[in-house]
Short mmCIF file of C-alpha atoms and ligand atoms in Angstrom, two decimals:
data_model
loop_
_atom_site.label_atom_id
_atom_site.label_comp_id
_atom_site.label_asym_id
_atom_site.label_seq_id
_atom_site.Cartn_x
_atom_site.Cartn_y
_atom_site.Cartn_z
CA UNK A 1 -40.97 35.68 -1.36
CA UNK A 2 -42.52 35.27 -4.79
CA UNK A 3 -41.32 36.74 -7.58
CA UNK A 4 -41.80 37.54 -11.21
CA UNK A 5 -39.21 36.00 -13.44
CA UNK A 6 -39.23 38.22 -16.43
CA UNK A 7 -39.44 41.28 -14.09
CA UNK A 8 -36.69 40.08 -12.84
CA UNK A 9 -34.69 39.14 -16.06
CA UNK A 10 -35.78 42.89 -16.81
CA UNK A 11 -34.13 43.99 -14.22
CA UNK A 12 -31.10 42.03 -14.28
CA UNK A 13 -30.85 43.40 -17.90
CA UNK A 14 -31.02 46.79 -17.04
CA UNK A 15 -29.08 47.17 -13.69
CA UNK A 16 -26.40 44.84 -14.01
CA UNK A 17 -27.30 43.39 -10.95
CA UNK A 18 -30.05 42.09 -8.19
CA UNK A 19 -30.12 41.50 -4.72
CA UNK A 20 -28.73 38.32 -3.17
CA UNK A 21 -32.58 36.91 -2.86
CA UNK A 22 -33.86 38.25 -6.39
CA UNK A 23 -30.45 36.36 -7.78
CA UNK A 24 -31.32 32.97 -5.69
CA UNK A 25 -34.86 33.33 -7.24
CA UNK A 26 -33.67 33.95 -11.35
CA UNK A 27 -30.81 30.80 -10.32
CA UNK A 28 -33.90 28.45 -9.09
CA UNK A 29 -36.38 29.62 -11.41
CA UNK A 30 -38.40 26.82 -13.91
CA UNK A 31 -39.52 27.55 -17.38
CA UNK A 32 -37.43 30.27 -18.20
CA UNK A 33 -37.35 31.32 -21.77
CA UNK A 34 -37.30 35.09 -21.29
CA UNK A 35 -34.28 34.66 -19.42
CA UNK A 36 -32.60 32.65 -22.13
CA UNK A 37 -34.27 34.80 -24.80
CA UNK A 38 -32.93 37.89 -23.31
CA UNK A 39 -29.15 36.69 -22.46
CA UNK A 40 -29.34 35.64 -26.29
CA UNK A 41 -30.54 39.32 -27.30
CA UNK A 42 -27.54 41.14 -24.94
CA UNK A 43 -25.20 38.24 -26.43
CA UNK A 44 -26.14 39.36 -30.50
CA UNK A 45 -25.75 43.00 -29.59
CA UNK A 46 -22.21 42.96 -28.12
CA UNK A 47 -21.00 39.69 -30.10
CA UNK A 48 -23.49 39.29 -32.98
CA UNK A 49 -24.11 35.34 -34.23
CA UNK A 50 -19.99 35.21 -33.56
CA UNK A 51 -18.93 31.74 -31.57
CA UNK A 52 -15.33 31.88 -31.03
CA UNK A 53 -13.36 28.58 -30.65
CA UNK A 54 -10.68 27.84 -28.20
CA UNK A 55 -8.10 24.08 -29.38
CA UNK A 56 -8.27 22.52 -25.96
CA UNK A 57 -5.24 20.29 -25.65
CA UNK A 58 -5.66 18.17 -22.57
CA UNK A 59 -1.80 17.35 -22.41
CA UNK A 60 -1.60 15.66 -19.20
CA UNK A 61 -3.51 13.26 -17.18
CA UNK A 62 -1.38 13.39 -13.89
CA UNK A 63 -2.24 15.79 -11.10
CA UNK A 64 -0.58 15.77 -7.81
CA UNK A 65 -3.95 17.31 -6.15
CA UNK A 66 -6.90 15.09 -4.92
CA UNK A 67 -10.15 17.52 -5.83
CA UNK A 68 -12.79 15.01 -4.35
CA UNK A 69 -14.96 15.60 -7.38
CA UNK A 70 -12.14 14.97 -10.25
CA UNK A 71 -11.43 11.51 -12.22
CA UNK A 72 -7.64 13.25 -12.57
CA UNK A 73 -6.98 12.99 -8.87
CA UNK A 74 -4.08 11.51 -7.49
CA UNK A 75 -5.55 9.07 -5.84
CA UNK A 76 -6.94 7.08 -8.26
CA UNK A 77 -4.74 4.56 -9.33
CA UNK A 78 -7.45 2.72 -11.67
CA UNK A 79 -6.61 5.38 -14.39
CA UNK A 80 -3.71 4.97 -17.41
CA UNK A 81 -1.97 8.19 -17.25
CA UNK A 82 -0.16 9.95 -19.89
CA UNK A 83 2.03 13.00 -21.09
CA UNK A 84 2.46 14.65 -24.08
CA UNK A 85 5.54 16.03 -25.30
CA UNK A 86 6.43 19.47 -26.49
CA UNK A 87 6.64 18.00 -30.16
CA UNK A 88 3.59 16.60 -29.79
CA UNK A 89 1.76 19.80 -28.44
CA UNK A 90 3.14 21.39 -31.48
CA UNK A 91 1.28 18.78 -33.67
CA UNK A 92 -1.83 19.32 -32.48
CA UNK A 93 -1.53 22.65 -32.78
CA UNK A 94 -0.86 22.64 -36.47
CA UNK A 95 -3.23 20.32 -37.08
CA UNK A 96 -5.83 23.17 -35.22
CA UNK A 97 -3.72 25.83 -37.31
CA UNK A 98 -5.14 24.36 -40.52
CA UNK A 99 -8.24 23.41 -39.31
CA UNK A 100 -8.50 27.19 -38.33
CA UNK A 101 -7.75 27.63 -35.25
CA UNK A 102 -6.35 30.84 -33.60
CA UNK A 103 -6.11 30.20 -30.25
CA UNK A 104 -4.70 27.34 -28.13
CA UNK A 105 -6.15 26.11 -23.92
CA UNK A 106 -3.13 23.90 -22.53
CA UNK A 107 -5.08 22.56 -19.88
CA UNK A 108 -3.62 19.57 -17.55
CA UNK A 109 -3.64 18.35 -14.21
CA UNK A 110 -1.09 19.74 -11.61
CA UNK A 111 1.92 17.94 -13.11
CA UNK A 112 5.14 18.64 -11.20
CA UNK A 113 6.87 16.62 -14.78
CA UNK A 114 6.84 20.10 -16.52
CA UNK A 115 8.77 22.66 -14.75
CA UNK A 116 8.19 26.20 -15.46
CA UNK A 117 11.42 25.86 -18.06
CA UNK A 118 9.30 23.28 -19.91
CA UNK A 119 6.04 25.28 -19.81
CA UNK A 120 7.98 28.10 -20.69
CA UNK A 121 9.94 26.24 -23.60
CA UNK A 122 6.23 24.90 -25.02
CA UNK A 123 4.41 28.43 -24.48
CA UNK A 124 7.57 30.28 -26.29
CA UNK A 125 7.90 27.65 -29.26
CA UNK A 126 3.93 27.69 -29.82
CA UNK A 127 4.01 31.76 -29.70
CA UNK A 128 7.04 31.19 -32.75
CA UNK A 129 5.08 29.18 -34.90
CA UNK A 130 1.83 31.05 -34.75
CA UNK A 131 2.32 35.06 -33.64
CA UNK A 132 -1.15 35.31 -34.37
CA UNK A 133 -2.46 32.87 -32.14
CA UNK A 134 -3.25 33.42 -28.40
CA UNK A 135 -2.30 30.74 -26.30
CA UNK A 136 -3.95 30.27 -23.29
CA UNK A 137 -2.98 27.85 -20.24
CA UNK A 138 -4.84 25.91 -17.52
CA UNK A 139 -2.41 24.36 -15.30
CA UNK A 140 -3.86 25.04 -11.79
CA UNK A 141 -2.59 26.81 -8.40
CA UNK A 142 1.33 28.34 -9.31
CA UNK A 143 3.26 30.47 -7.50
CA UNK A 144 3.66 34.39 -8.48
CA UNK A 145 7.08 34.01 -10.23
CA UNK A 146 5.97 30.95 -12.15
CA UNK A 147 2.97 32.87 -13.37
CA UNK A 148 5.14 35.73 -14.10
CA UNK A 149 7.76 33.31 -16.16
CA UNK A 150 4.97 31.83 -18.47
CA UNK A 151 3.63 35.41 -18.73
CA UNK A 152 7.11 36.39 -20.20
CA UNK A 153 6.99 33.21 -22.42
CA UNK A 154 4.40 34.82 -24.18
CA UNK A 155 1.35 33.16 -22.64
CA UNK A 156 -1.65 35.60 -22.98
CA UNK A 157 -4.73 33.72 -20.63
CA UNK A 158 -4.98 31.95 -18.03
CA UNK A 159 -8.09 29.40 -16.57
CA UNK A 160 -8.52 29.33 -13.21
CA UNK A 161 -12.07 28.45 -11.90
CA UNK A 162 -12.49 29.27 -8.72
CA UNK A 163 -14.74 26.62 -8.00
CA UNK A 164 -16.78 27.40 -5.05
CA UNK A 165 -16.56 31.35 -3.05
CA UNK A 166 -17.54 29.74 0.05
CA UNK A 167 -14.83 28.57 2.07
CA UNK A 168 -17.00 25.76 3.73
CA UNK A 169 -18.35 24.42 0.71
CA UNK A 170 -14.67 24.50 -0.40
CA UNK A 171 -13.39 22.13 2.83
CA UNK A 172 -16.47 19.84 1.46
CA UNK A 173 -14.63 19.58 -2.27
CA UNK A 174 -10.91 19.58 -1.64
CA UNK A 175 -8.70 18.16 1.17
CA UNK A 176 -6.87 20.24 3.45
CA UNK A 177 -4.09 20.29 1.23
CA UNK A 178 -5.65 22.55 -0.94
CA UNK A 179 -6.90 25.97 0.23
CA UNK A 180 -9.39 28.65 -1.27
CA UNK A 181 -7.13 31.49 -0.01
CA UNK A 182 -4.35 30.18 -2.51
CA UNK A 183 -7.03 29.76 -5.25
CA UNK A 184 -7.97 33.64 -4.61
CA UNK A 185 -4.33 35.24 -4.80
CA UNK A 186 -3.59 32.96 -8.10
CA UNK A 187 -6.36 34.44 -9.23
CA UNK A 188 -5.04 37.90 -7.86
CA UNK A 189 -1.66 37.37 -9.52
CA UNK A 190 -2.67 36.12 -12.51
CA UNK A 191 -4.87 39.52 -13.18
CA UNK A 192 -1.57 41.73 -11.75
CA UNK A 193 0.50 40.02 -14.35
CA UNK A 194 -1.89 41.58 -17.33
CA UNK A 195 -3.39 38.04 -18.53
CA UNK A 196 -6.79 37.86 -19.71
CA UNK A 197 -8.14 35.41 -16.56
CA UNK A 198 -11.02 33.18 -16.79
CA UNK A 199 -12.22 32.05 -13.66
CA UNK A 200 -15.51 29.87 -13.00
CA UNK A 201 -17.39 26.56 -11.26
CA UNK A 202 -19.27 23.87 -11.09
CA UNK A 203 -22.73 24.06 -11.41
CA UNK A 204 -24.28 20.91 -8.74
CA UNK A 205 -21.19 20.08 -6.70
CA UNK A 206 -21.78 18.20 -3.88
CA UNK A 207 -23.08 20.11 -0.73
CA UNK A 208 -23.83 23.18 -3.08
CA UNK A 209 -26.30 25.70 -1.74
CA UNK A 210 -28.56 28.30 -3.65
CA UNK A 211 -26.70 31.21 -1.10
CA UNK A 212 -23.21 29.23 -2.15
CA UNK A 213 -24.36 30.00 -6.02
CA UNK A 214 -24.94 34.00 -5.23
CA UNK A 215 -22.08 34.15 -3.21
CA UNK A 216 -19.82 32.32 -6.89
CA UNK A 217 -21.57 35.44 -8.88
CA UNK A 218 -20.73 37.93 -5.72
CA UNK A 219 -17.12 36.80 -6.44
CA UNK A 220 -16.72 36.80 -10.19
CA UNK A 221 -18.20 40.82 -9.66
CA UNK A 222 -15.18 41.54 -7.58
CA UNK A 223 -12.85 39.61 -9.88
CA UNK A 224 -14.63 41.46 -13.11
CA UNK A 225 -12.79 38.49 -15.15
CA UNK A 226 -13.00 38.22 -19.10
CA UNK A 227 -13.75 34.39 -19.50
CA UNK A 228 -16.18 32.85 -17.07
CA UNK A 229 -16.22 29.00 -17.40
CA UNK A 230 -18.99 27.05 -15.76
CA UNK A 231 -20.24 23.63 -16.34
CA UNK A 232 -22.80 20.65 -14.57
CA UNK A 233 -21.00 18.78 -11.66
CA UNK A 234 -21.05 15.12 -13.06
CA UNK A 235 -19.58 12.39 -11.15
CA UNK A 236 -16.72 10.15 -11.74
CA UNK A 237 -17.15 6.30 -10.40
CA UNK A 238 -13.63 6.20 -9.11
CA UNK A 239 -13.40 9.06 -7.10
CA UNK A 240 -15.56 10.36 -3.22
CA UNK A 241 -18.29 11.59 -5.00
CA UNK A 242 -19.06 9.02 -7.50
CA UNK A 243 -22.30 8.58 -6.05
CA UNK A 244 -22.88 11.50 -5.71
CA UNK A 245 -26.28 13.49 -7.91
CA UNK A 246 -24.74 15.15 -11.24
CA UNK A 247 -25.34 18.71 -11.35
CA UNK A 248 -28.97 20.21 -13.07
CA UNK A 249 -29.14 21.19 -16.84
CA UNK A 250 -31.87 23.87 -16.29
CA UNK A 251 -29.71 25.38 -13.35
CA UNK A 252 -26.26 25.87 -15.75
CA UNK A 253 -28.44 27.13 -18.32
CA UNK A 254 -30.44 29.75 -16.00
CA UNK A 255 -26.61 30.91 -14.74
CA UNK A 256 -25.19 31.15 -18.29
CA UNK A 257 -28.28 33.09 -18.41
CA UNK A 258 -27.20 35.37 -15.30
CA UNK A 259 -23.88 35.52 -16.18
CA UNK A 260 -24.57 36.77 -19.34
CA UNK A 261 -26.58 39.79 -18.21
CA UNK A 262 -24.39 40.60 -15.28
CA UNK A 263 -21.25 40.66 -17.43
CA UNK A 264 -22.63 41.17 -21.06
CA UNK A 265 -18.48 41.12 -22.81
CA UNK A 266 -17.66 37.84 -21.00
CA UNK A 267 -16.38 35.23 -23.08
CA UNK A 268 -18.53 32.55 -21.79
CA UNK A 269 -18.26 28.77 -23.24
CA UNK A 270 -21.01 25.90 -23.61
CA UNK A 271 -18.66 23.36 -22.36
CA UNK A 272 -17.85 19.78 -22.73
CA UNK A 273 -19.71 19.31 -19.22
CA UNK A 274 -22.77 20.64 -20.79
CA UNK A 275 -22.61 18.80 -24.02
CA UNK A 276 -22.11 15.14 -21.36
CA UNK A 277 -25.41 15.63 -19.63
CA UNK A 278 -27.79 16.62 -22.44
CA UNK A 279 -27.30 15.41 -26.51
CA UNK A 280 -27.84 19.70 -27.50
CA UNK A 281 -26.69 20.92 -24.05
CA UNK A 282 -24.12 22.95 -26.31
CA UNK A 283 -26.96 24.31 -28.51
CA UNK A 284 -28.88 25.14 -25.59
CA UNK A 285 -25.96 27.12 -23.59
CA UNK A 286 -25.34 28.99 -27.30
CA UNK A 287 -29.13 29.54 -27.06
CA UNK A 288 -28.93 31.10 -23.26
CA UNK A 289 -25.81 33.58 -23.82
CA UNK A 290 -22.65 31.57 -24.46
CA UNK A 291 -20.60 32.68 -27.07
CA UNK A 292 -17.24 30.23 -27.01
CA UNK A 293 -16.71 26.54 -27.46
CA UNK A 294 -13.97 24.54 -26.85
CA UNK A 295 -13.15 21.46 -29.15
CA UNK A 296 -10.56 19.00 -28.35
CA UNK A 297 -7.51 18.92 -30.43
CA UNK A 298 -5.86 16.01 -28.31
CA UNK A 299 -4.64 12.99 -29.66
CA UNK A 300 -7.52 10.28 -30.55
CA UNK A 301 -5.39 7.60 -28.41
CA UNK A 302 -5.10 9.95 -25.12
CA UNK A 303 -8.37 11.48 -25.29
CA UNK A 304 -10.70 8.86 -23.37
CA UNK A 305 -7.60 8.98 -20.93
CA UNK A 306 -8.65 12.39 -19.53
CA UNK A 307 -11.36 11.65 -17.52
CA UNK A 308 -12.62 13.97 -15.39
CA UNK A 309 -16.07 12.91 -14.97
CA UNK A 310 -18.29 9.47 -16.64
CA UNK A 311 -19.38 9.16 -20.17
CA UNK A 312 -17.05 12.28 -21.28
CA UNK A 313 -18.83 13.36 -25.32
CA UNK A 314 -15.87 13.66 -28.11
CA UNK A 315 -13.07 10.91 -26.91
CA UNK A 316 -13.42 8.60 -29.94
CA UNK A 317 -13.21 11.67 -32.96
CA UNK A 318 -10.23 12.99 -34.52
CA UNK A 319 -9.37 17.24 -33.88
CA UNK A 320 -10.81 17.85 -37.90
CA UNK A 321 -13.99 15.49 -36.92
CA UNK A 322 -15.24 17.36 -33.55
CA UNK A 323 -14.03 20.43 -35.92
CA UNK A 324 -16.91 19.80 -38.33
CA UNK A 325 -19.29 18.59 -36.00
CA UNK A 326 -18.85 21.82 -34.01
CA UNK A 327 -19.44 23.69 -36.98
CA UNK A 328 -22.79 21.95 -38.03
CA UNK A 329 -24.04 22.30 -34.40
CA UNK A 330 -23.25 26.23 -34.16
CA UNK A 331 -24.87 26.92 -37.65
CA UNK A 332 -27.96 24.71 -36.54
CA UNK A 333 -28.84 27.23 -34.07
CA UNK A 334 -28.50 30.09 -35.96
CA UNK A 335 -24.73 31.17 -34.81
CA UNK A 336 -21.43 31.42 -36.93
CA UNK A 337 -18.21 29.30 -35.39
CA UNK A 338 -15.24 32.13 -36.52
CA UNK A 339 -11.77 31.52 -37.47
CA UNK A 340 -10.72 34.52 -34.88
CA UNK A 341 -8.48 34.83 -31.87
CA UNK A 342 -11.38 36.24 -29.92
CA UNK A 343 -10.28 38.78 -27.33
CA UNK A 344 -13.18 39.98 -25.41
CA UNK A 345 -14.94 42.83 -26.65
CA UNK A 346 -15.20 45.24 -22.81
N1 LIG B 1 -5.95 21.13 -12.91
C1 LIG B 1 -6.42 22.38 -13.37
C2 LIG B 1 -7.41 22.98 -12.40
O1 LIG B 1 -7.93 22.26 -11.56
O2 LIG B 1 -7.64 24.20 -12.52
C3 LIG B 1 -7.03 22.33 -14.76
C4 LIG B 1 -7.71 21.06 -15.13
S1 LIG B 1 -9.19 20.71 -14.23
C5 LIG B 1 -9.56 19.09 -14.77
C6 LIG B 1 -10.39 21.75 -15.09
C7 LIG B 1 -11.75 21.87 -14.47
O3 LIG B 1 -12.46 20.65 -14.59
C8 LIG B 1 -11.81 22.15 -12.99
O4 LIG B 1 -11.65 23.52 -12.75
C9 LIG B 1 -13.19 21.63 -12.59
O5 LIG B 1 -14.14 22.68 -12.42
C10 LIG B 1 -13.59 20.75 -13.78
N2 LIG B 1 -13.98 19.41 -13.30
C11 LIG B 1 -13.21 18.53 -12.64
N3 LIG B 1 -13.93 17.44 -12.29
C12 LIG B 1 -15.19 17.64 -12.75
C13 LIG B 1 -16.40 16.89 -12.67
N4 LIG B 1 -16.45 15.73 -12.06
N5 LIG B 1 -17.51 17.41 -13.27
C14 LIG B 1 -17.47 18.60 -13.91
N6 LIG B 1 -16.35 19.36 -13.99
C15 LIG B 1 -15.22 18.89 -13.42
FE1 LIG B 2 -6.10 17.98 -10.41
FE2 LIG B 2 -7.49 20.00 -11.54
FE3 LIG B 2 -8.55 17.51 -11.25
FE4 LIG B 2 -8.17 18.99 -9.07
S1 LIG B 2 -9.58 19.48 -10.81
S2 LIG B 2 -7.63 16.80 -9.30
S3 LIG B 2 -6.30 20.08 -9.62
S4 LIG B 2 -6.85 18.08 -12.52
FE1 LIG B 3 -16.63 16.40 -30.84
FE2 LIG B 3 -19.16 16.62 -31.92
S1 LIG B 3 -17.89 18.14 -31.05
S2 LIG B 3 -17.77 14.93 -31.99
#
């Protein structure tokens, strides 16, 4: 069926919401700058010019999972792995504290090393040096209690991206080990336990389908989540798909787009993925409806250790450097990067 684009961004706009085909049509659509135009017009009125920024410390490199798609993965034994320790978390997130910073992303591979003590030790000791920072964690598929222990520890977010709604699609990206019923009810649990959840996926995986891509904005309806991360599929050479075809630019920034106008208070970032495949890819997700990024406040000598996909932007700069180049970015395209802890605004 043919349809008209800006009818349909109209639409979208107004309802909240399209029909499975109308959706596959705005996804797949070329040329769209009403779209964009129109995410960035619901973004100003809820958020204004406001980007909020999220330290990403990337403390671990070792992951007992083997996600076909991820350079982290088990499995390959060509990467240097490392760990940071709690006193070395705590650097970085001084360093971030004076650089203005207000809220923290622990994000690592599945790394059995840190018990839920130790996660519980680093969450509670970050929370005492900054009780007006958020801290936010990305550790991966945990059972209820642990969730519930780290909740008590006075972590306040959780990132969980769902990756794919489609069960098949999700056999095609994991091994059997891993199953998207587990995904769901950490998902599930993590909302129960009162944090603010960002789920999310990749935009181009391997095997993806238009239908799969309705079915990922089907699911984050139910899940009504406040932070929806999504980012291009790129591959990494040492893992299944490192031949594989990295994910479209045009496509991420027609969903940031769609996401956008289906959930105008989402916290939505222009990720690192986005700023790897295109020089301004961070400008242009700002430009279609984001409204968060995410600069690294790793060490300089671990950063080109977390590898998730080729030619990763930001491993050879320093937390203040990425800091300022953020900065310049933002206020190039006519946004303001804010010292803020950012909650969402429902
Ligand atoms: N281990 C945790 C997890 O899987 O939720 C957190 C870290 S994991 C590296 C964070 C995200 O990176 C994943 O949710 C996935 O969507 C993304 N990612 C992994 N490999 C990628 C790739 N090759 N291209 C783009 N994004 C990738
Ligand atoms: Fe591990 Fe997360 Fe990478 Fe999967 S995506 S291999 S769980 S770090
Ligand atoms: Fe890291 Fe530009 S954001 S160097």
């Amino acid at each position: 069926m043919n349809f008209n684009i800006n009818k349909l961004t109209d639409k979208l706009r107004n309802m909240r919401d399209l029909s499975d085909a109308e959706l596959a049509a705005l996804i797949d659509a070329q040329d769209c700058d009403y779209l964009h135009k129109t995410a960035d017009a619901v973004r100003r009125e809820r958020y204004g010019i406001d980007v909020y920024t999220r330290g990403l410390i990337e403390f671990t490199n070792y992951c007992k999972n083997n996600c076909y798609y991820c350079g982290l993965r088990k499995d390959n034994t060509s990467l240097e792995r490392y760990r940071l320790t709690k006193e070395q978390i705590l650097e970085c997130v001084h360093t971030g504290y004076t650089l203005g910073f207000r809220t923290w992303v622990l994000q690592g591979g599945e790394d059995m090393y840190y018990s839920d003590e130790y996660i519980c030790e680093i969450v509670s000791a970050l929370k005492a040096a900054h009780p007006d920072c958020a801290v936010t964690l990305s550790i991966g598929e945990k059972s209820y209690e642990s969730y519930e222990a780290y909740r008590r520890a006075g972590a306040d977010r959780y990132l969980l991206r769902h990756e794919t709604a489609d069960d098949t699609h999700y056999r095609s990206l994991h091994p059997d080990s891993m199953q998207s019923e587990n995904r769901r009810r950490c998902l599930q649990d993590l909302k129960r336990l009162g944090y603010q959840v960002g789920s999310g996926f990749m935009v181009g995986s391997p095997h993806q389908t238009l239908e799969n891509l309705v079915a990922d904005l089907r699911f984050l309806q139910e899940l009504d989540p406040d932070m929806i991360g999504i980012g291009p599929f790129l591959p990494h050479a040492d893992t299944p798909f490192g031949g594989e075809e990295k994910g479209s630019l045009s496509r991420c920034l027609n969903l940031i787009a769609i996401l956008r106008l289906m959930f105008p208070y989402a916290l939505i970032p222009a990720t690192t993925a986005l700023g790897t495949i295109h020089p301004l890819g961070r400008e242009m997700g700002l430009k279609a409806g984001a409204n968060v990024v995410m600069p690294n406040l790793s060490p300089k000598g671990v950063r080109e250790l977390y590898t998730l996909y080729d030619n990763k932007i930001c491993t050879g700069e320093e937390a203040a450097e990425c800091r300022s180049c953020l900065d310049k970015r933002v206020k190039g395209v006519g946004y303001r990067l804010v010292a803020d802890i950012g909650n969402v605004k429902r």
